[in-house]
mmCIF file of C-alpha atoms and ligand atoms in Angstrom:
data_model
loop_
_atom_site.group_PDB
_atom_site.id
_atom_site.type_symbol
_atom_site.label_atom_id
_atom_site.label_comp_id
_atom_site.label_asym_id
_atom_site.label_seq_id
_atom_site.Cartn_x
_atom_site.Cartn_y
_atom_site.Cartn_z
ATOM 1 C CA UNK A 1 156.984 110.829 85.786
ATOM 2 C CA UNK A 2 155.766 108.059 87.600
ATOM 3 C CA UNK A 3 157.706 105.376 88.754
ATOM 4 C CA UNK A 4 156.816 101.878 89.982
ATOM 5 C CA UNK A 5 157.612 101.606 93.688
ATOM 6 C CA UNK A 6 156.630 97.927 93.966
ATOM 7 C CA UNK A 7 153.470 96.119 92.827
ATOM 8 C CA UNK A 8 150.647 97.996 92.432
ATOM 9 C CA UNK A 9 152.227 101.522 93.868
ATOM 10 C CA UNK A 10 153.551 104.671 91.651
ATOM 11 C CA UNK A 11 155.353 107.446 93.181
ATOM 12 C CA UNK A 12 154.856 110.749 91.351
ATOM 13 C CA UNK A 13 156.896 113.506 91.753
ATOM 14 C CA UNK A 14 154.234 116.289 91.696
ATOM 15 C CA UNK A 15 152.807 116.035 95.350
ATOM 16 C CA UNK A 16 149.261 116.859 93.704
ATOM 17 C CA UNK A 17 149.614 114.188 91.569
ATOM 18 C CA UNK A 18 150.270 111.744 94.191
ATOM 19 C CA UNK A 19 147.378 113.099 95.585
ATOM 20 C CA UNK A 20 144.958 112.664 93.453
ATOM 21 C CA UNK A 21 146.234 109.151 92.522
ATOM 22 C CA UNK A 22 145.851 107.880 96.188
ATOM 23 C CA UNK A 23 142.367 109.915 96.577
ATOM 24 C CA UNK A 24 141.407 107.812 93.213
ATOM 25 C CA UNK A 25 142.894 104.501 94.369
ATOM 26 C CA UNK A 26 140.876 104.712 97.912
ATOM 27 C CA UNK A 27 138.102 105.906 96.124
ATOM 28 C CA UNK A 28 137.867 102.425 93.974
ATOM 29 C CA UNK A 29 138.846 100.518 97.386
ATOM 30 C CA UNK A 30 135.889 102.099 98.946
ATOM 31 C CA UNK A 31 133.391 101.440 95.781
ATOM 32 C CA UNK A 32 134.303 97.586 96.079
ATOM 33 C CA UNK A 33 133.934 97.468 100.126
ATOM 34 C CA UNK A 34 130.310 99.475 99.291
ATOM 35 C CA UNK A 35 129.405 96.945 96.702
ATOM 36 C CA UNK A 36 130.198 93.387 99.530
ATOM 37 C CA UNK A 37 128.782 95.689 102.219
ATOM 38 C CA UNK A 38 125.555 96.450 100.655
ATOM 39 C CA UNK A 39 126.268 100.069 101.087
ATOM 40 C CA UNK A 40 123.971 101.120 97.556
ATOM 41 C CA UNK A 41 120.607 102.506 97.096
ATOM 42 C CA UNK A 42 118.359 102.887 94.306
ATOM 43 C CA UNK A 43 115.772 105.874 94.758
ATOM 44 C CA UNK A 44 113.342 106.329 92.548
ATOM 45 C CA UNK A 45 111.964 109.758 90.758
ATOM 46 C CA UNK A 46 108.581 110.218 89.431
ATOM 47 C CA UNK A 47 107.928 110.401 86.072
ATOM 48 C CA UNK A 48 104.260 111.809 85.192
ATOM 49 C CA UNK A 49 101.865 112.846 82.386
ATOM 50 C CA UNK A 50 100.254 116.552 82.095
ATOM 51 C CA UNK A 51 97.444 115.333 83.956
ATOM 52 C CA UNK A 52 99.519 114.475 86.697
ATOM 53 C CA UNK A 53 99.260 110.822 86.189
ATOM 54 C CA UNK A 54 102.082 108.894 87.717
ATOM 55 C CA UNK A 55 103.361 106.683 84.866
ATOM 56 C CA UNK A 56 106.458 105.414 86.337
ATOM 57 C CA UNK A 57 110.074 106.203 88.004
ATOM 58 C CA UNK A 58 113.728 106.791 87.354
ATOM 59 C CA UNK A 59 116.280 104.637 89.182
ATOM 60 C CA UNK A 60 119.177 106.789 90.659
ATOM 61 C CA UNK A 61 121.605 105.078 92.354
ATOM 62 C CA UNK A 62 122.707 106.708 96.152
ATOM 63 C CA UNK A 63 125.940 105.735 98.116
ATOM 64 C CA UNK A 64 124.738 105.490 102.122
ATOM 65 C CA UNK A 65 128.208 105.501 104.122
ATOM 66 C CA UNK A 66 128.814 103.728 107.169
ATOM 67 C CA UNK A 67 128.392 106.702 109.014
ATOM 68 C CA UNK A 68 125.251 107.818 107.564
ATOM 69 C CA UNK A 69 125.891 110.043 104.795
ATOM 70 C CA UNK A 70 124.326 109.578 101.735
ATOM 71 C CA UNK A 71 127.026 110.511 98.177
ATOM 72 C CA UNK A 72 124.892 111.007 94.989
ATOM 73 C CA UNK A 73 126.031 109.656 91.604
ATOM 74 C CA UNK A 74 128.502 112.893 90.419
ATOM 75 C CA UNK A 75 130.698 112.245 93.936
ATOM 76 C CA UNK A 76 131.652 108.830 92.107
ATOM 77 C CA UNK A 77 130.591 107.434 88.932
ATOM 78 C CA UNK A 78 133.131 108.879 87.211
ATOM 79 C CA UNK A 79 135.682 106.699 89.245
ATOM 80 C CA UNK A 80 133.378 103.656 88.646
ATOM 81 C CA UNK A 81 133.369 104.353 85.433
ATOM 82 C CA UNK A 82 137.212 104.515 85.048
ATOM 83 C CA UNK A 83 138.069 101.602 86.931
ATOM 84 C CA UNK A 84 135.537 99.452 85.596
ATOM 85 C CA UNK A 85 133.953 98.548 88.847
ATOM 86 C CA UNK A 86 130.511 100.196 87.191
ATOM 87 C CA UNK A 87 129.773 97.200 85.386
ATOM 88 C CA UNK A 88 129.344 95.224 88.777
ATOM 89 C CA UNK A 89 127.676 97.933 90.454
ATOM 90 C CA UNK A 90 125.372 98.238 87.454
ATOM 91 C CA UNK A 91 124.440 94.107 87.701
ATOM 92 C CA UNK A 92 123.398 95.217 91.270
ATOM 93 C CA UNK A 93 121.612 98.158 90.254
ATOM 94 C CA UNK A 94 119.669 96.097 87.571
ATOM 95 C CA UNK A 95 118.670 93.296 90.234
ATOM 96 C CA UNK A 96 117.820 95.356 92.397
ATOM 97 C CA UNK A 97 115.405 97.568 89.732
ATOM 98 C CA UNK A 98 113.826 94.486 88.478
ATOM 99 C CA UNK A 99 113.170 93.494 92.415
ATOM 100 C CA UNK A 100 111.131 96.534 92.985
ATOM 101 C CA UNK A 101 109.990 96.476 89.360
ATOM 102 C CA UNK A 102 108.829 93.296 90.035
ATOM 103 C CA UNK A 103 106.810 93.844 93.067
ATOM 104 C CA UNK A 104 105.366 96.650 91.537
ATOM 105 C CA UNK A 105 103.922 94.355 88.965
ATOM 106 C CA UNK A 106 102.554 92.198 91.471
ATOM 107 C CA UNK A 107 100.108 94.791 92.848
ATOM 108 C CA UNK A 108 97.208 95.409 90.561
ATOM 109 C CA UNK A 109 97.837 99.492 91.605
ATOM 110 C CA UNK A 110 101.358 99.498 90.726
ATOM 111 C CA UNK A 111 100.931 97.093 87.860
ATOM 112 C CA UNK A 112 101.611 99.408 84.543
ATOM 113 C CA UNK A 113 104.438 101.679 85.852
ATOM 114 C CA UNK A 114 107.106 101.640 84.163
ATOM 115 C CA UNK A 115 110.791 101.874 85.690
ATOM 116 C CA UNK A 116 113.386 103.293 83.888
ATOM 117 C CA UNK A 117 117.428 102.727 84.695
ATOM 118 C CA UNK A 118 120.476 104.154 83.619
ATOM 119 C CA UNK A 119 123.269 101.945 82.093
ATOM 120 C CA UNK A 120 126.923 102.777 81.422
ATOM 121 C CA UNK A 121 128.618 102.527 77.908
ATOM 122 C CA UNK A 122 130.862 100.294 79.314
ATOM 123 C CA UNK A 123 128.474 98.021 81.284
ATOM 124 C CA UNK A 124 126.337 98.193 78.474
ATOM 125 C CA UNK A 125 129.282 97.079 76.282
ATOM 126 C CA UNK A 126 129.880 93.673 77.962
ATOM 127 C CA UNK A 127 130.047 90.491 75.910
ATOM 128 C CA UNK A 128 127.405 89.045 78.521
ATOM 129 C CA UNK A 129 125.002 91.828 79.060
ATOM 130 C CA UNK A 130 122.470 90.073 77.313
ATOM 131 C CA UNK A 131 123.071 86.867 78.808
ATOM 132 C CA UNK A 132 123.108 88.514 82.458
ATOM 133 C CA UNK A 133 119.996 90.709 81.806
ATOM 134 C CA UNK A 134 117.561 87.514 81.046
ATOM 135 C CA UNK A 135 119.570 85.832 84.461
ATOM 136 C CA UNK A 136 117.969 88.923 86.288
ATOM 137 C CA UNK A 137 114.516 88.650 84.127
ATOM 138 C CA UNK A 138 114.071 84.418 84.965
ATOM 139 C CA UNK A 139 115.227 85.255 88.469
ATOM 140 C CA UNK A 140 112.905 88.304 89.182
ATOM 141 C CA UNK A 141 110.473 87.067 87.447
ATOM 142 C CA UNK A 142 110.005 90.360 85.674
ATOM 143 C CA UNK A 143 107.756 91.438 82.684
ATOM 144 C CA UNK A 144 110.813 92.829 80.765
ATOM 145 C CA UNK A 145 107.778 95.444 79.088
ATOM 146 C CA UNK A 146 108.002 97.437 82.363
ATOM 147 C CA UNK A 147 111.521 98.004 82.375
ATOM 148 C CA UNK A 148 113.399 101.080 79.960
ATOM 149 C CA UNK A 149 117.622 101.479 79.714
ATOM 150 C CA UNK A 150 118.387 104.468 79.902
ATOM 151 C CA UNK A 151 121.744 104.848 77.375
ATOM 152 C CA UNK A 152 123.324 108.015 76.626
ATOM 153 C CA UNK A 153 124.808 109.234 73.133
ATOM 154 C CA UNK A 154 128.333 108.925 73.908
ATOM 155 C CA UNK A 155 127.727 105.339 74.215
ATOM 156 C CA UNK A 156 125.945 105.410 70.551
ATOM 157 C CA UNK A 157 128.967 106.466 69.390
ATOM 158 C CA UNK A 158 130.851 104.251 71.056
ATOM 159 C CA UNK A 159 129.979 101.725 69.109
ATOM 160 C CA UNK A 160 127.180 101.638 66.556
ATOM 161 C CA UNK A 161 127.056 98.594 65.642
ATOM 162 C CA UNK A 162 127.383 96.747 68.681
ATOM 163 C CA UNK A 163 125.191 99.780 70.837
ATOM 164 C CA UNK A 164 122.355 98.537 67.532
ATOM 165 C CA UNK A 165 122.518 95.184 67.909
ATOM 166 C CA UNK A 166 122.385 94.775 71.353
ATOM 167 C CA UNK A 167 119.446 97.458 71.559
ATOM 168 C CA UNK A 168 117.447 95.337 68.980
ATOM 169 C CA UNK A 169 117.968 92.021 70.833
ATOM 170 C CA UNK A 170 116.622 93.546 74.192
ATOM 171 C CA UNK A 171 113.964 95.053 72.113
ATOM 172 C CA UNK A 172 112.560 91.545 71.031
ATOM 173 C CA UNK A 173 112.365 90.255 74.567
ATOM 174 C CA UNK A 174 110.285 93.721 75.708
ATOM 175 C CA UNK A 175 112.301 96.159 76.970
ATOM 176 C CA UNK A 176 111.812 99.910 75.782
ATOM 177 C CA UNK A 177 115.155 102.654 75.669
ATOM 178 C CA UNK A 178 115.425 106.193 75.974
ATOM 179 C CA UNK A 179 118.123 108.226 75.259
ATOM 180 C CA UNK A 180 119.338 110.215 77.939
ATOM 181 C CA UNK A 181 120.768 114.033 78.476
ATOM 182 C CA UNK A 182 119.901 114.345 74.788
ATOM 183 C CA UNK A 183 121.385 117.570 73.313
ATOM 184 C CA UNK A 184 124.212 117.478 75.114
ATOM 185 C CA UNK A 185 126.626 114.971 73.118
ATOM 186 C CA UNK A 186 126.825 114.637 69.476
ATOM 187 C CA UNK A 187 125.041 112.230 68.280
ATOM 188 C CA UNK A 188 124.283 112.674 64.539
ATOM 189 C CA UNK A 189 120.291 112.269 62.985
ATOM 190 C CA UNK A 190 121.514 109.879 61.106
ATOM 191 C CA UNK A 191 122.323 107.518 64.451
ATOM 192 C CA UNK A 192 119.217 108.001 65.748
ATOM 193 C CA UNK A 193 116.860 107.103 62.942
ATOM 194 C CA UNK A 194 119.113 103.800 62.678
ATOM 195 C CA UNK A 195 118.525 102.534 66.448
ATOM 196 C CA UNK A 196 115.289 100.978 67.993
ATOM 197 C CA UNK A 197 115.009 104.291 70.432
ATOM 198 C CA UNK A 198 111.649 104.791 72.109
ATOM 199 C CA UNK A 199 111.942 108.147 73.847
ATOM 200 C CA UNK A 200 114.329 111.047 74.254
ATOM 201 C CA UNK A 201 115.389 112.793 77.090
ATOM 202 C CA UNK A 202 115.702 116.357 77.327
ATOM 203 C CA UNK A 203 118.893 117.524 79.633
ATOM 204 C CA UNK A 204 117.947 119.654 82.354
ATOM 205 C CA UNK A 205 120.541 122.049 81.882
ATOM 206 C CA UNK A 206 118.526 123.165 78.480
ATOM 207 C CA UNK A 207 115.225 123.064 81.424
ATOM 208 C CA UNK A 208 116.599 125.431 83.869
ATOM 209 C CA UNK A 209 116.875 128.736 81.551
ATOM 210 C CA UNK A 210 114.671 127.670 79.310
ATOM 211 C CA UNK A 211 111.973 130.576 80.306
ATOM 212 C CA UNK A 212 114.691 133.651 79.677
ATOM 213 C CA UNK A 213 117.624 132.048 77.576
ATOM 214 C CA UNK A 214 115.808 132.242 73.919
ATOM 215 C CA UNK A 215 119.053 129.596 72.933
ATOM 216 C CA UNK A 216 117.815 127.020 75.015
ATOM 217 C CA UNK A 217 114.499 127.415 74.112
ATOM 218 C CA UNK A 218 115.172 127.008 70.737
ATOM 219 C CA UNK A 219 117.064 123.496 71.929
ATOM 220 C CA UNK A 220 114.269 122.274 73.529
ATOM 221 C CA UNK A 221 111.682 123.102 70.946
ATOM 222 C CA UNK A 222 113.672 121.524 68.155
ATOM 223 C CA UNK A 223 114.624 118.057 70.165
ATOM 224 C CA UNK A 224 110.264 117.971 70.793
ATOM 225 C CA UNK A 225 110.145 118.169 67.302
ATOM 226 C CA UNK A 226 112.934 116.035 66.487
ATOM 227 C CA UNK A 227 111.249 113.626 68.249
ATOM 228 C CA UNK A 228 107.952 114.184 67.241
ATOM 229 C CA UNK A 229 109.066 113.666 63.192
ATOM 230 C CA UNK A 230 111.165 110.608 64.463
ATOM 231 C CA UNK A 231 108.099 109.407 66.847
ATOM 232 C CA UNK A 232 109.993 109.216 69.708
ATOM 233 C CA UNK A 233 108.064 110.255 73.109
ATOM 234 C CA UNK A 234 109.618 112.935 74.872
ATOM 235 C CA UNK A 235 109.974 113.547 78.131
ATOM 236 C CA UNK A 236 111.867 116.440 80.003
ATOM 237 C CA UNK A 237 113.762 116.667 83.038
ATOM 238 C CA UNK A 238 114.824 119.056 85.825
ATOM 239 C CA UNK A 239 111.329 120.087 85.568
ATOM 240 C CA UNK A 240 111.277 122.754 88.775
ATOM 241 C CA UNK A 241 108.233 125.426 88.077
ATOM 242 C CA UNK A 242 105.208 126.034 86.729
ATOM 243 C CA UNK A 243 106.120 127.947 84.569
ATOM 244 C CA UNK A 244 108.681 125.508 82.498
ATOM 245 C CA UNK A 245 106.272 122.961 82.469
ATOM 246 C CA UNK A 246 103.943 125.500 80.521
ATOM 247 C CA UNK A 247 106.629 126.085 78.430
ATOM 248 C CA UNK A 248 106.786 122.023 77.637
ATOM 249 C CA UNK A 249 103.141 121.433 77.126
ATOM 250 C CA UNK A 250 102.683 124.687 74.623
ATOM 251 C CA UNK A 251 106.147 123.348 72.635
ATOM 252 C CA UNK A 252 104.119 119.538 72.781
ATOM 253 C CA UNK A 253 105.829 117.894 75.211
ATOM 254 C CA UNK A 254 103.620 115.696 78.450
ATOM 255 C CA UNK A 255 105.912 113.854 79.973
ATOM 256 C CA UNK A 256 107.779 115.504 83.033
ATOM 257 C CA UNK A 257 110.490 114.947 85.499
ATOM 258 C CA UNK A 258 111.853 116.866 88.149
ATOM 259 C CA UNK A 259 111.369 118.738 91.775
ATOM 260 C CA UNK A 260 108.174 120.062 90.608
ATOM 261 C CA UNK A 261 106.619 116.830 91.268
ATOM 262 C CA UNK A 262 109.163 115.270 93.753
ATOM 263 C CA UNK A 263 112.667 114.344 94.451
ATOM 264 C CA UNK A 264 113.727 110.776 93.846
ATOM 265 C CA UNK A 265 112.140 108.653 97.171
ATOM 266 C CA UNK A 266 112.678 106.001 98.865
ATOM 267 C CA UNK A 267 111.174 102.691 97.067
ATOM 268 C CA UNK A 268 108.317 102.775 100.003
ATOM 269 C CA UNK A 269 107.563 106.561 99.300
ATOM 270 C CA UNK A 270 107.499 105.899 95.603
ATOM 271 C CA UNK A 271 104.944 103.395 96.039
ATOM 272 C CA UNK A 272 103.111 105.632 98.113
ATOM 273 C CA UNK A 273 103.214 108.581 95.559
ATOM 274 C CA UNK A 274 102.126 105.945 92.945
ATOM 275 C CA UNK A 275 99.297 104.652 94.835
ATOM 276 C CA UNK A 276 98.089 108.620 95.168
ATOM 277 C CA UNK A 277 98.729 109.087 98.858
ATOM 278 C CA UNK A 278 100.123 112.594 98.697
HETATM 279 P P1 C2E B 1 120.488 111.488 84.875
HETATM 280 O O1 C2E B 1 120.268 110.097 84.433
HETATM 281 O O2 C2E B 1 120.359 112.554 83.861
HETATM 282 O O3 C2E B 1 119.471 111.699 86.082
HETATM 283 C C1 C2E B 1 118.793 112.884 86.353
HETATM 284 C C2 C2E B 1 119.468 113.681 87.428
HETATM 285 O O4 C2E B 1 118.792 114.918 87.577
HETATM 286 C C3 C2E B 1 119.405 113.015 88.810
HETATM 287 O O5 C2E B 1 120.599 113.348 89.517
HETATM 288 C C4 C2E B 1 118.210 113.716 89.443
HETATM 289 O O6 C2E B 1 118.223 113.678 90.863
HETATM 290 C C5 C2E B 1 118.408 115.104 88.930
HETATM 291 N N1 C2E B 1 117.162 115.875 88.939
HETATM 292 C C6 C2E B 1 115.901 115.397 88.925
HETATM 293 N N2 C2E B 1 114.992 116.382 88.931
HETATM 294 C C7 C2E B 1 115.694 117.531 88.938
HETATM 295 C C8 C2E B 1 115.294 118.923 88.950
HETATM 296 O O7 C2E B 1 114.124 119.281 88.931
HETATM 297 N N3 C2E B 1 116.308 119.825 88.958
HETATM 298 C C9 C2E B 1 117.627 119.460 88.970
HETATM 299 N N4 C2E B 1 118.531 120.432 88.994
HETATM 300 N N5 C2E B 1 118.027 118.169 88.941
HETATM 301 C C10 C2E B 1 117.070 117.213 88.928
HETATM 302 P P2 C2E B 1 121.427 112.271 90.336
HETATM 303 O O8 C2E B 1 120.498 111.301 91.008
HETATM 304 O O9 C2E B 1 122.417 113.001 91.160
HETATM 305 O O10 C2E B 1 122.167 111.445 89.199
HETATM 306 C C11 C2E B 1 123.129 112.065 88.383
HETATM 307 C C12 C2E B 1 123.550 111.187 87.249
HETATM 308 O O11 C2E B 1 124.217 110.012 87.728
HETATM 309 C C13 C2E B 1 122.390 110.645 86.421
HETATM 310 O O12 C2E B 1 121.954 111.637 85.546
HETATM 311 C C14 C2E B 1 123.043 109.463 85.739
HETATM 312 O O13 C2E B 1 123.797 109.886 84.626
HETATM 313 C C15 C2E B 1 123.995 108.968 86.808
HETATM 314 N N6 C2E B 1 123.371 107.814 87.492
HETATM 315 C C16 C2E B 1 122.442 107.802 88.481
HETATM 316 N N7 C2E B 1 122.130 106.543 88.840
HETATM 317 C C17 C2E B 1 122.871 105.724 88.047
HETATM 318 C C18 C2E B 1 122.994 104.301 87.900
HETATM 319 O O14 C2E B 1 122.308 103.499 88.565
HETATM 320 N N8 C2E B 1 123.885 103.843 86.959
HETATM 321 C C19 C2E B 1 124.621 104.685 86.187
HETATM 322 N N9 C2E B 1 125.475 104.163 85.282
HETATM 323 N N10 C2E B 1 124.526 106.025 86.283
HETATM 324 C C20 C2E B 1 123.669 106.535 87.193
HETATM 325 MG MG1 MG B 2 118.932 109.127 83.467
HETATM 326 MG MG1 MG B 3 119.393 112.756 82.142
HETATM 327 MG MG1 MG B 4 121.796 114.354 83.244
#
């Protein structure tokens, strides 16, 4: 259908098509302008104990456009992901986690929180993640202990052996993983008992019917004992009432995430929160 008008142009004949292409192709333009312009954020989430104990943050990356307005992740990962710009935006996200992570560590009040961060299968995946990781560690000056990766299962599957061996090298210099949205891919037992994981991560879409939908409650009961049997820690997300959180603690799971606690803040609010000023 499509046919090569010149370098680096198609021409498709369905007008929706050609659409969607150019939409995708300005999209990527726009990602790699963001990235030289400095255009990213990292804002960071609470993540707390069932006394209410702040024990650390997620990092979740935010898009601030020239003109103000801020695009969350689902507006454009998926196009970072595609391209392949994600593994440079990741490398920024990274520094810029260990940064704050680092500052955090300088301050005896801050000291033992623990940041967590999100990395792509394919950034992940790189021949040089390692190698680039320990750059960011020496340059920081980070205690790798206080940092966790966040990987998810499709990336498991990916590529086992690789995903293991990379996991296990990290895992000798300090760093902790949890695997994220768990329930929703398909990661088999058998994967899981095979990989250096330190904590699961219970989707939010299992959290937010959890209190009427008798199916998800079933989910969520069975990953807290999955990871209970496997001892993983578990910690939930999309945590939003009162009454879900009850639900957690009676199933056995204190760790919690979500708008019940607070929306991911600015790295100055975070510290804030931390330090117990709210
Ligand atoms: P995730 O890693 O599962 O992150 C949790 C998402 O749930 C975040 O959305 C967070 O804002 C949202 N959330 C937190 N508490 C609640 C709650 O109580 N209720 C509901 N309904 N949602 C809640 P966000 O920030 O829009 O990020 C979406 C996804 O984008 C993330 O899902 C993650 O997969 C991806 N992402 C975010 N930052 C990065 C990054 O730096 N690198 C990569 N590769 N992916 C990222
Ligand atoms: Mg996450
Ligand atoms: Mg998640
Ligand atoms: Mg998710």
């Amino acid at each position: 259908q499509a046919k090569a008008a010149g370098r680096n142009t198609f021409r498709f004949h369905d007008p929706a098509v050609q659409a969607a292409w150019s939409a995708r192709a300005e999209l990527e333009g726009s990602l790699r302008r963001a990235l030289q312009h400095d255009e990213f954020i990292l804002h960071y989430q609470p993540q707390l104990d069932r006394s209410g104990r702040v024990l650390g943050a997620e990092a979740l990356l935010r898009w601030r456009l020239p003109n103000g307005k801020v695009l969350y992740p689902a507006e454009f990962i998926r196009a970072a992901e595609e391209s392949g710009i994600i593994v440079e935006i990741g490398k920024w996200v990274l520094r810029t986690a260990c940064a704050e992570l680092a500052r955090w560590q300088r301050s005896p009040d801050t000291a033992g929180l623990t940041l967590s961060v999100n990395v792509s299968a394919r950034q992940f995946n790189q021949p040089d993640f390692v190698p680039m990781l320990q750059g960011i560690f020496e340059h920081s000056g980070v205690q790798p202990s206080g940092l966790k990766l966040e990987l998810t299962e499709s990336l498991v599957i990916t590529d086992f052996t690789q995903t293991a061996h990379t996991m296990a090298t990290l895992k000798r210099r300090g760093l902790s993983f949890s695997l994220d949205d768990f329930g929703t891919g398909y990661s088999s037992l058998a994967y899981l008992r095979k990989l250096p994981l330190d904590q699961l991560k219970i989707d939010h879409s299992f959290m937010r019917d959890v209190l009427t939908d008798q199916n998800d409650a079933s989910i969520v009961r069975s990953i807290i004992a999955l990871g209970d049997s496997l001892g993983l820690q578990v910690i939930a997300e999309g945590v939003e009432t009162l009454g879900q959180r009850q639900f957690l603690s009676d199933a056995g799971c204190y760790l919690y995430q979500g708008f019940l606690y607070q929306h991911a803040l600015s790295a100055e609010h975070f510290t804030q929160y931390a330090r117990g000023v709210h």
